[in-house]
Structure formats: C-alpha cells, structure tokens
Coordinates of C-alpha atoms and ligand atoms in Angstrom, one line a residue:
X1293 CA -6.8 -42.8 -12.8
X1294 CA -7.0 -41.9 -9.0
X1295 CA -5.9 -38.6 -9.6
X1296 CA -8.8 -37.4 -11.5
X1297 CA -11.5 -39.2 -9.1
X1298 CA -13.3 -36.4 -7.1
X1299 CA -13.6 -36.9 -3.3
X1300 CA -17.0 -35.5 -3.8
X1301 CA -17.9 -38.0 -6.6
X1302 CA -20.3 -40.0 -4.5
X1303 CA -23.5 -38.7 -5.3
X1304 CA -22.4 -38.5 -9.1
X1305 CA -23.5 -41.0 -11.8
X1306 CA -21.2 -39.1 -14.6
X1307 CA -17.8 -37.6 -14.5
X1308 CA -16.9 -33.7 -14.8
X1309 CA -17.5 -32.2 -18.3
X1310 CA -13.8 -31.0 -19.0
X1311 CA -14.6 -27.8 -19.7
X1312 CA -16.4 -27.5 -16.6
X1313 CA -13.3 -29.1 -15.2
X1314 CA -11.3 -26.0 -16.7
X1315 CA -13.8 -23.5 -15.9
X1316 CA -14.4 -24.0 -12.2
X1317 CA -10.5 -25.0 -11.4
X1318 CA -8.8 -22.2 -9.2
X1319 CA -5.3 -24.5 -9.0
X1320 CA -3.5 -22.3 -11.5
X1321 CA -3.6 -19.4 -9.0
X1322 CA -4.3 -20.8 -5.5
X1323 CA -1.5 -23.2 -5.9
X1324 CA 0.8 -20.5 -4.5
X1325 CA -1.1 -20.9 -1.2
X1326 CA 0.4 -24.6 -0.8
X1327 CA 2.5 -24.0 2.1
X1328 CA -0.2 -22.3 4.0
X1329 CA -2.7 -25.3 3.1
X1330 CA 0.1 -27.8 4.2
X1331 CA 0.7 -25.7 7.3
X1332 CA -3.1 -25.6 8.2
X1333 CA -3.5 -29.5 7.5
X1334 CA -0.5 -30.4 9.8
X1335 CA -2.3 -28.5 12.8
X1336 CA -5.7 -29.9 11.6
X1337 CA -4.6 -33.2 12.1
X1338 CA -2.4 -32.7 15.2
X1339 CA -5.8 -31.4 17.1
X1340 CA -7.6 -34.2 15.6
X1341 CA -5.2 -36.8 17.1
X1342 CA -5.1 -35.0 20.5
X1343 CA -8.9 -35.1 20.6
X1344 CA -8.8 -38.7 19.8
X1345 CA -10.8 -38.6 16.6
X1346 CA -8.4 -39.9 14.8
X1347 CA -5.5 -42.5 16.1
X1348 CA -1.9 -42.0 16.8
X1349 CA -0.6 -43.9 13.7
X1350 CA -2.8 -42.2 11.3
X1351 CA -1.5 -38.9 12.5
X1352 CA 2.2 -40.1 12.2
X1353 CA 1.2 -41.2 8.6
X1354 CA -0.4 -38.0 7.7
X1355 CA 2.1 -35.5 9.1
X1356 CA 4.8 -37.8 7.3
X1357 CA 2.9 -37.7 4.1
X1358 CA 2.4 -33.8 4.2
X1359 CA 6.2 -33.1 4.9
X1360 CA 6.9 -35.2 2.1
X1361 CA 4.2 -33.4 -0.2
X1362 CA 5.7 -30.2 1.1
X1363 CA 9.2 -31.2 -0.1
X1364 CA 8.2 -32.1 -3.4
X1365 CA 5.8 -28.9 -3.9
X1366 CA 9.2 -26.8 -3.4
X1367 CA 10.8 -28.4 -5.7
X1368 CA 7.9 -28.0 -8.3
X1369 CA 8.1 -31.9 -8.5
X1370 CA 4.4 -32.2 -8.3
X1371 CA 1.9 -31.7 -11.4
X1372 CA -0.8 -29.4 -10.5
X1373 CA -3.5 -30.7 -13.0
X1374 CA -6.8 -28.9 -13.2
X1375 CA -8.5 -32.2 -12.6
X1376 CA -7.4 -31.5 -8.9
X1377 CA -10.1 -28.1 -9.1
X1378 CA -8.0 -26.4 -6.2
X1379 CA -5.1 -26.4 -4.0
X1380 CA -6.9 -28.0 -1.2
X1381 CA -8.2 -31.2 -3.0
X1382 CA -4.7 -31.3 -4.8
X1383 CA -2.9 -31.6 -1.5
X1384 CA -5.4 -34.2 -0.2
X1385 CA -5.8 -36.4 -3.2
X1386 CA -1.7 -36.5 -3.0
X1387 CA -1.9 -37.4 0.3
X1388 CA -4.0 -40.2 0.1
X1389 CA -2.0 -41.4 -3.1
X1390 CA 1.1 -41.7 -0.7
X1391 CA -0.7 -43.1 2.5
X1392 CA -3.5 -44.4 1.6
X1393 CA -6.6 -45.0 4.3
X1394 CA -5.2 -42.7 6.7
X1395 CA -5.3 -39.7 4.2
X1396 CA -8.6 -40.1 3.8
X1397 CA -9.1 -39.1 7.6
X1398 CA -7.4 -35.5 7.4
X1399 CA -10.6 -33.9 5.9
X1400 CA -12.4 -35.0 9.0
X1401 CA -14.4 -32.1 10.9
X1402 CA -13.4 -29.8 8.3
X1403 CA -14.7 -28.4 4.9
X1404 CA -12.7 -26.5 2.1
X1405 CA -15.2 -23.5 3.0
X1406 CA -13.3 -23.1 6.4
X1407 CA -10.0 -24.1 5.1
X1408 CA -10.1 -21.6 2.1
X1409 CA -10.5 -19.0 4.5
X1410 CA -7.7 -20.1 6.9
X1411 CA -5.2 -20.3 3.8
X1412 CA -6.2 -17.1 2.8
X1413 CA -6.0 -15.4 6.4
X1414 CA -2.4 -17.2 6.9
X1415 CA -1.3 -16.2 3.3
X1416 CA -2.6 -12.3 3.9
X1417 CA -1.1 -11.4 7.4
X1418 CA 2.3 -12.5 5.9
X1419 CA 1.7 -10.2 3.0
X1420 CA 0.4 -7.6 5.3
X1421 CA 3.9 -7.6 7.7
X1422 CA 5.7 -7.7 4.5
X1423 CA 4.0 -4.8 3.1
X1424 CA 4.7 -2.7 6.1
X1425 CA 8.1 -3.5 6.3
X1426 CA 8.3 -2.3 2.7
X1427 CA 6.5 0.9 3.8
X1428 CA 8.8 1.5 6.4
X1429 CA 12.1 1.2 3.5
X1430 CA 10.1 4.0 1.6
X1431 CA 9.4 5.9 4.7
X1432 CA 13.2 5.8 5.4
X1433 CA 14.0 6.8 1.9
X1434 CA 12.4 9.7 1.9
X1435 CA 13.3 10.7 5.3
X1436 CA 17.1 10.3 4.0
X1437 CA 16.3 12.6 1.2
X1438 CA 14.7 15.3 3.7
X1439 CA 17.9 15.3 6.0
X1440 CA 19.6 16.1 2.8
X1441 CA 17.1 19.1 2.4
X1442 CA 16.9 20.7 5.3
X1443 CA 17.6 24.2 3.7
X1444 CA 16.5 23.5 0.4
X1445 CA 13.7 26.3 -0.5
X1446 CA 11.0 25.2 -3.4
X1447 CA 8.0 26.9 -4.4
X1448 CA 5.1 25.1 -3.1
X1449 CA 1.8 25.2 -5.0
X1450 CA -1.9 25.2 -4.9
X1451 CA -3.9 24.4 -7.7
X1452 CA -0.5 24.0 -9.6
X1453 CA 0.0 27.6 -9.4
X1454 CA 2.9 29.4 -7.4
X1455 CA 1.5 29.6 -4.0
X1456 CA 4.3 30.2 -1.1
X1457 CA 7.9 29.0 -0.7
X1458 CA 8.5 25.7 1.4
X1459 CA 11.2 23.7 2.4
X1460 CA 12.2 20.6 0.0
X1461 CA 12.5 18.7 3.3
X1462 CA 8.7 19.5 4.5
X1463 CA 7.3 18.2 0.8
X1464 CA 9.1 14.9 1.3
X1465 CA 8.4 14.5 4.8
X1466 CA 4.6 15.0 4.1
X1467 CA 4.8 12.0 2.2
X1468 CA 6.4 10.4 5.1
X1469 CA 3.4 10.9 7.2
X1470 CA 1.1 9.6 4.5
X1471 CA 3.3 6.7 4.5
X1472 CA 2.6 6.5 8.2
X1473 CA -0.8 6.4 7.9
X1474 CA -0.5 3.9 5.3
X1475 CA 1.4 1.8 7.6
X1476 CA -0.7 1.9 10.5
X1477 CA -3.8 1.0 8.6
X1478 CA -2.5 -2.2 7.3
X1479 CA -1.7 -2.6 11.2
X1480 CA -5.2 -2.4 12.1
X1481 CA -6.3 -4.4 9.1
X1482 CA -4.0 -7.2 10.3
X1483 CA -6.0 -7.4 13.5
X1484 CA -9.0 -8.4 11.6
X1485 CA -6.9 -10.9 9.2
X1486 CA -5.4 -12.5 11.8
X1487 CA -8.8 -14.7 13.3
X1488 CA -8.5 -18.0 13.1
X1489 CA -11.6 -19.7 11.0
X1490 CA -11.3 -23.5 11.1
X1491 CA -13.8 -25.6 12.7
X1492 CA -16.5 -23.6 11.1
X1493 CA -17.2 -26.5 8.7
X1494 CA -19.2 -25.6 6.0
X1495 CA -20.9 -23.1 7.6
X1496 CA -22.5 -24.5 10.8
X1497 CA -19.6 -25.8 12.6
X1498 CA -19.2 -29.4 13.3
X1499 CA -20.6 -32.3 15.6
X1500 CA -17.3 -33.7 16.2
X1501 CA -15.3 -32.9 19.5
X1502 CA -12.6 -30.8 17.9
X1503 CA -10.3 -28.1 19.5
X1504 CA -10.4 -24.8 17.8
X1505 CA -8.1 -22.9 20.2
X1506 CA -5.6 -25.5 20.1
X1507 CA -5.5 -25.2 16.2
X1508 CA -5.3 -21.1 16.6
X1509 CA -2.6 -21.9 18.9
X1510 CA -0.3 -24.3 16.8
X1511 CA -1.3 -21.8 14.2
X1512 CA 0.0 -18.4 16.3
X1513 CA -3.4 -17.0 15.6
X1514 CA -4.5 -14.8 19.0
X1515 CA -8.4 -15.6 18.5
X1516 CA -10.7 -17.5 16.6
X1517 CA -13.7 -16.5 14.8
X1518 CA -17.1 -16.4 16.7
X1519 CA -20.0 -17.2 14.1
X1520 CA -19.3 -20.3 11.6
X1521 CA -21.5 -18.7 9.3
X1522 CA -19.9 -15.2 9.3
X1523 CA -16.4 -17.2 9.2
X1524 CA -17.1 -19.1 5.9
X1525 CA -18.5 -16.2 3.9
X1526 CA -16.3 -13.1 5.5
X1527 CA -14.1 -11.4 3.0
X1528 CA -14.1 -8.1 4.6
X1529 CA -10.7 -8.3 5.5
X1530 CA -9.2 -8.4 1.7
X1531 CA -11.7 -5.7 0.5
X1532 CA -9.9 -3.8 3.3
X1533 CA -6.7 -4.8 2.4
X1534 CA -7.4 -4.2 -0.9
X1535 CA -8.5 -0.6 0.1
X1536 CA -5.6 0.1 1.9
X1537 CA -3.1 -0.9 -0.8
X1538 CA -5.2 1.4 -2.9
X1539 CA -4.5 4.5 -0.7
X1540 CA -0.9 3.4 -0.6
X1541 CA -0.8 3.4 -3.8
X1542 CA -2.7 6.5 -4.3
X1543 CA 0.3 8.3 -2.5
X1544 CA 3.1 6.9 -4.6
X1545 CA 1.2 8.0 -7.5
X1546 CA 0.9 11.4 -6.7
X1547 CA 4.5 11.5 -5.2
X1548 CA 5.3 10.1 -9.0
X1549 CA 3.0 12.7 -10.6
X1550 CA 5.5 15.2 -9.0
X1551 CA 8.5 13.5 -9.9
X1552 CA 7.2 13.3 -13.6
X1553 CA 6.3 17.1 -13.9
X1554 CA 9.3 18.1 -11.9
X1555 CA 11.4 15.9 -14.6
X1556 CA 10.1 17.8 -17.4
X1557 CA 12.4 20.7 -19.1
X1558 CA 9.3 23.1 -18.2
X1559 CA 9.9 22.1 -14.5
X1560 CA 13.4 20.8 -14.6
X1561 CA 13.7 20.4 -10.2
X1562 CA 14.7 17.1 -10.4
X1563 CA 16.9 14.6 -12.5
X1564 CA 15.9 11.0 -12.3
X1565 CA 19.3 8.9 -13.1
X1566 CA 19.7 7.2 -16.0
X1567 CA 19.3 3.7 -14.3
X1568 CA 16.1 4.8 -13.4
X1569 CA 14.6 6.2 -17.0
X1570 CA 14.2 4.3 -20.3
X1571 CA 14.9 5.9 -24.1
X1572 CA 12.7 6.8 -26.8
X1573 CA 12.3 4.1 -29.7
X1574 CA 12.3 7.3 -31.8
X1575 CA 13.6 10.3 -30.1
X1576 CA 16.9 9.9 -29.6
X1577 CA 17.0 13.3 -27.0
X1578 CA 14.3 11.6 -24.6
X1579 CA 14.9 10.2 -21.4
X1580 CA 11.5 8.9 -19.9
X1581 CA 10.3 8.7 -16.5
X1582 CA 8.6 5.3 -16.9
X1583 CA 9.0 3.7 -13.9
X1584 CA 7.1 6.7 -11.9
X1585 CA 4.6 6.6 -14.6
X1586 CA 4.1 2.6 -14.4
X1587 CA 3.5 3.2 -10.5
X1588 CA 0.9 5.9 -11.8
X1589 CA -0.7 3.7 -14.1
X1590 CA -1.0 0.6 -12.1
X1591 CA -2.8 2.5 -9.2
X1592 CA -5.4 1.7 -11.5
X1593 CA -5.2 -2.3 -11.3
X1594 CA -5.3 -1.8 -7.4
X1595 CA -8.8 0.3 -7.7
X1596 CA -10.0 -2.1 -10.0
X1597 CA -9.2 -5.1 -7.9
X1598 CA -11.2 -3.1 -5.3
X1599 CA -14.3 -2.8 -7.2
X1600 CA -13.9 -6.3 -8.7
X1601 CA -13.8 -7.9 -5.0
X1602 CA -16.6 -5.4 -3.4
X1603 CA -18.7 -6.4 -6.5
X1604 CA -18.1 -10.2 -6.1
X1605 CA -19.1 -9.8 -2.5
X1606 CA -22.3 -7.6 -2.9
X1607 CA -24.9 -9.6 -3.6
X1608 CA -23.8 -13.1 -2.4
X1609 CA -26.4 -14.9 -0.2
X1610 CA -25.4 -16.4 2.9
X1611 CA -23.3 -18.1 3.7
X1612 CA -20.6 -19.4 1.3
X1613 CA -21.0 -19.3 -2.3
X1614 CA -18.3 -20.3 -5.3
X1615 CA -18.2 -16.8 -6.5
X1616 CA -15.7 -16.2 -3.3
X1617 CA -13.4 -17.8 -5.6
X1618 CA -12.9 -15.0 -7.3
X1619 CA -11.4 -13.2 -4.8
X1620 CA -8.1 -14.8 -5.0
X1621 CA -6.8 -13.3 -8.2
X1622 CA -7.4 -9.5 -7.5
X1623 CA -6.0 -10.3 -4.4
X1624 CA -2.7 -11.6 -5.4
X1625 CA -2.5 -9.0 -8.3
X1626 CA -2.9 -6.6 -5.5
X1627 CA -0.2 -7.8 -3.4
X1628 CA 2.3 -8.2 -6.3
X1629 CA 1.4 -4.6 -7.8
X1630 CA 2.0 -3.1 -4.2
X1631 CA 5.1 -4.8 -3.1
X1632 CA 6.7 -4.4 -6.7
X1633 CA 5.8 -0.6 -6.5
X1634 CA 6.8 0.1 -3.1
X1635 CA 10.4 -1.4 -3.9
X1636 CA 10.8 0.0 -7.2
X1637 CA 10.0 3.7 -5.5
X1638 CA 12.4 3.1 -2.5
X1639 CA 15.0 2.7 -5.1
X1640 CA 14.4 5.4 -7.2
X1641 CA 14.2 7.8 -4.4
X1642 CA 17.8 7.2 -3.7
X1643 CA 18.4 7.7 -7.6
X1644 CA 17.2 11.5 -7.8
X1645 CA 18.8 14.9 -8.0
X1646 CA 17.1 18.3 -7.1
X1647 CA 18.1 21.3 -9.0
X1648 CA 18.2 23.5 -5.5
X1649 CA 19.1 26.2 -7.3
X1650 CA 16.6 26.3 -9.9
X1651 CA 13.8 25.6 -7.2
X1652 CA 15.1 28.5 -4.9
X1653 CA 15.1 31.0 -7.8
X1654 CA 11.7 29.8 -8.8
X1655 CA 10.4 30.1 -5.4
X1656 CA 11.3 33.6 -5.7
X1657 CA 9.4 34.4 -8.8
X1658 CA 5.6 35.1 -8.8
X1659 CA 5.4 37.2 -5.9
X1660 CA 5.5 34.1 -3.8
X1661 CA 6.1 36.2 -0.7
X1662 CA 2.9 38.6 -1.2
X1663 CA 1.2 36.7 1.7
X1664 CA 4.1 37.4 4.1
X1665 CA 3.7 41.0 3.0
X1666 CA 0.4 41.1 4.0
X1667 CA 1.1 39.3 7.3
X1668 CA 3.7 42.0 8.1
X1669 CA 1.0 44.6 7.4
X1670 CA -1.0 42.6 9.9
X1671 CA 2.0 43.1 12.6
X1672 CA 1.6 46.7 11.9
X1673 CA -2.1 46.6 13.0
X1674 CA -4.0 46.7 9.5
X1675 CA -6.8 43.9 9.7
X1676 CA -5.7 41.2 7.3
X1677 CA -8.5 41.7 5.1
X1678 CA -7.4 45.3 4.2
X1679 CA -3.9 44.1 4.2
X1680 CA -4.5 41.3 1.6
X1681 CA -6.1 44.2 -0.6
X1682 CA -3.0 46.5 -0.2
X1683 CA -0.7 43.5 -0.9
X1684 CA -2.9 42.5 -3.6
X1685 CA -2.9 46.1 -5.2
X1686 CA 1.2 46.3 -4.9
X1687 CA 1.1 43.1 -6.7
X1688 CA -0.6 44.4 -9.8
X1689 CA 1.6 47.6 -9.5
X1690 CA 4.3 45.4 -9.7
X1691 CA 3.2 43.5 -12.7
X1692 CA 2.4 46.5 -14.2
X1693 CA 5.8 48.0 -14.0
X1694 CA 7.5 44.5 -14.3
X1695 CA 9.3 44.6 -10.9
X1696 CA 9.2 42.3 -8.0
X1697 CA 8.2 43.1 -4.8
X1698 CA 11.6 43.0 -2.9
X1699 CA 13.0 45.5 -5.5
X1700 CA 10.0 48.4 -5.0
X1701 CA 11.8 51.1 -2.5
X1702 CA 10.0 52.5 0.7
X1703 CA 9.0 55.5 -1.0
X1704 CA 6.9 53.5 -3.4
X1705 CA 5.2 51.1 -1.0
X1706 CA 4.5 54.2 1.2
X1707 CA 2.1 55.1 -1.9
X1708 CA -0.2 52.2 -1.0
X1709 CA 0.4 52.5 3.2
X1710 CA 1.9 55.0 5.2
X1711 CA 3.6 52.3 7.5
X1712 CA 5.9 51.0 5.5
X1713 CA 9.5 50.8 6.6
X1714 CA 12.9 49.6 5.7
X1715 CA 12.1 46.3 7.8
X1716 CA 9.6 44.8 5.4
X1717 CA 12.3 43.5 3.0
X1718 CA 13.1 40.8 5.6
X1719 CA 10.2 39.5 5.4
X1720 CA 10.0 39.5 1.5
X1721 CA 12.8 36.9 1.1
X1722 CA 12.1 33.1 0.6
X1723 CA 14.4 32.2 3.6
X1724 CA 12.6 34.1 6.0
X1725 CA 9.5 33.4 4.4
X1726 CA 9.9 29.9 5.1
X1727 CA 11.3 30.4 8.5
X1728 CA 8.4 32.6 10.0
X1729 CA 6.1 29.6 9.6
X1730 CA 7.2 28.4 12.5
X1731 CA 3.9 27.1 13.9
X1732 CA 3.7 23.1 14.6
X1733 CA 3.4 21.2 11.5
X1734 CA 4.9 24.6 9.6
X1735 CA 7.7 24.9 6.7
X1736 CA 10.2 26.7 8.9
X1737 CA 13.7 25.1 9.4
X1738 CA 12.9 24.9 13.0
X1739 CA 9.8 22.9 12.7
X1740 CA 10.9 20.4 9.9
X1741 CA 14.4 19.8 11.7
X1742 CA 12.0 19.2 15.1
X1743 CA 9.9 16.7 12.9
X1744 CA 12.9 14.9 11.6
X1745 CA 14.3 14.2 14.9
X1746 CA 10.9 12.9 16.2
X1747 CA 10.9 10.7 13.4
X1748 CA 14.6 9.9 13.9
X1749 CA 14.0 8.9 17.3
X1750 CA 10.6 6.8 16.6
X1751 CA 8.7 9.9 18.9
X1752 CA 5.8 9.9 15.9
Ligands
LIG648 N1 -11.2 -23.3 -4.5 C1 -12.5 -22.6 -3.4 C2 -12.3 -21.3 -3.1 O1 -11.5 -20.5 -3.5 C3 -11.8 -23.3 -2.3 C4 -13.7 -23.7 -1.6 C5 -14.6 -24.5 -2.4 N2 -15.6 -24.8 -1.7 C6 -16.8 -25.7 -2.1 N3 -17.8 -26.1 -1.3 N4 -17.0 -25.8 -3.5 O2 -13.3 -20.5 -2.9

C-alpha cells in the first residue's frame, strides 16, 4: 500500500512495528494544523519555482494538488491514518498519490523540523489574535457593568476582613486593568511568535539556493529566524504563551472566586442568572455557580500545561528532538481552555445582578470608616500613629457599648480627644469615606469616572 510506505524508509529493511506506529504518531492531534501546513507548503513551493529549483510545470501540479487536498480536508473526506505519522507526512503522501513524481519535489530544501516550527507559529499567531479579541470583549463587559455601578458602594476587603468602603465600579475596573496587562503580554508574545523559521532545514540550513525572505513575505511574517539550530529547537514562544494564558485565567479565577463567595447566602451580594447556574440532583433548593467554579478549576489545567511544556524543554540536547512533539497537546488544550473560559465569563458578566442595598449596608458595618476617623484627626494636627491609636480605642469602646462610630455623640468623642467636632460625622459616612479617596487611582467617584472616561476614549 502506498499510503503506509514511509517517505523515510530508504535505509530500513523492516516495516515499522504497528505499536510503534501508534505510539509515535501525532496525527490525531496535529491534524488541526492542516490549513497552516498546506499554506506553508504552497509558499515553499512558490519559492522553489521562483528560484528555479523546481520547474513551473511541477509548481502548477503541486499547487493544484495542495488546493485539492485542502478542499478535501475541509470536507473531512481524507482518512488520516496513524500510519501517516503526522500531518506533514500525511499532506505530502496525499500529494504524491495525486500528482505523482512532482509531489515528491515539494519537500526539497525543507525538513519536518522547520516545517513543524512554521506550522505551530502560524497557528499560534492566529490564536493569539483571537485571544486578544476575546479579552477585549471581557473588558468591555466589565466596563459596562462598572458604568452601571458608578454610585454603588461596597465593602472593600483585605485578608477577607472588611477594610474600607469602595465603589463597586472601582472593584470591577480593577479586573479591567488586569486584563489590559494580560492583553499587552499576549501582544508582546506575538512578536516572538511571528518569526519565520522555514529554511532552517533539519538544523543546519540547506545547500539549495532558497529565498527565505520571499517565503516570509508570502506568509506575512515580518522577520525570519536568524539561527537555524535555534529555529528548529525553540519552543520559548509556546512556554511564554501558556504562561500568559496562566496569568489570564488566574485573573478570571480570582473574579470567579469573588462571584462564588458573593453569591452565597452568607454574603448575598450578587445573584447569577438561572441560565448561568445549575441545580443539584439531590438538594432542590440549590443554585450552584458551576460556570465560575469550572473556570477556577480549569486554571489548574493551564498551570499543568505550563509545567508540562517547561519540563519537556528542560533537558533537551540541541537541536530538534522528538520530545518536542509533546508540545502540541498542552498547547492546543491551553488555547481551547482559555478561549472557552474567556467567552463564557464575558457572557456571565452580563448575567449577574448585584444587591446594591446589601453591599452598602455591609459597607457601613465593621467600623469600616475608622481609618477616615484617624485621617480626620490627622487634619486636626494629630500625628497619624497617635490618631490611629485613638481611633482604635474608640472602636474598642464602640464594641463594648455595642454602638457604631457615627452613633457616638461629640461629648463621647471628646473623652478621647478634645479636638473632635461636629464636622467629624461627615467623614464617617460611606459616601464621604469613598469620595475623600480622591488621589489618582483612588476609589472616589471623581477618579473612577475619570478612569472610565479614559477607557471609553481609549486613552489608556
Ligand atoms: N510530528 C513531529 C513534531 O510534532 C514533526 C517533526 C518530526 N521530525 C522528525 N524529524 N521526526 O515534532
């Protein structure tokens, strides 16, 4: 059978063991690279003809053959048997089946080592652009929510202990900033992905008069790799992409964790729409935030994929080693996991309802304006360390008397410090507490609206 005949079988006296064939094959997963493989081959073939390495006639035959294979692949017509080993050999063997001898000229001046590096870079640059688009959509969803909550006050936490009142919009835009950095990181990573490796051959380059820059131009790469040994063994861009994905899903996971916590009866700050929750098979009263939990859980997959990639690379002698075939599954899984998580989270963000009343009420509790009281005293000339101690004593007094800060009268306050006046109460409301934080980056309504407008007009 021509199909199972290996293109490299010249020096072999025996056929490959069936189990070895199955074990070494990557076609079950690298088949998804077929478009890039064919596109890369078309560019390579055009370059070979331009350089006079193959004839125009052979070029025509090869290009027609590759076009037909692409069509049949799109329609799922081709049987990708594991005897074909990988997508590169599959396409080449289909080509030889169709156009005969001319097909055997396609692999001139090329190795699967530079070919696979090309395919994966083409694949990943497309996916990175998609990912950046999806991050943009999530940012928009968060910004939209933030605009709806420019006045909503919530308790801000540190150590998961109530700390100071903040605007819900400030909280939401905090995530916007994280995703902005994530998107920038992918943009940086793209520069290193978008480098054309073909022409590096197996590891040393080729003796044939190829034109690498022409191939780069045809495939829309701004630059070519500068060292053939590096080019066939470099998978840094994959490790970098998976790390960037890890940070992005970590940010999503933290947001999800808040949503999970806040949708408990104990917090009750948010309600996720029925369409984005699931029920329990045993407890009829339950409404579970599974989407958020799954995003949090899937974070582990991406971290795992990063460790997988780094471990594959760690001990590799120069240059290409078959270990590198193991880069694909963790990469594909990362792309899929990240994209599906980004999409569903953007949708879910439009399907949550915050209980603004409850948040505001909770923001008032727990002496959350004690720092404002201390800052009030600073304005009256008390050194901060002293004012901090005084406010702490007043909090202890309130706990003992079961009162809150704003229910103390001036006389009571004067027992602690003579300089207290009626004007202190203004500092003890949550609105005032929020609005005095009018430093750049602070939670005052003025600063948060300013940031929102910058975002709106792309001045970030
Ligand atoms: N399937 C291989 C991979 O993904 C392609 C390159 C194989 N090269 C080789 N010389 N065996 O890495």
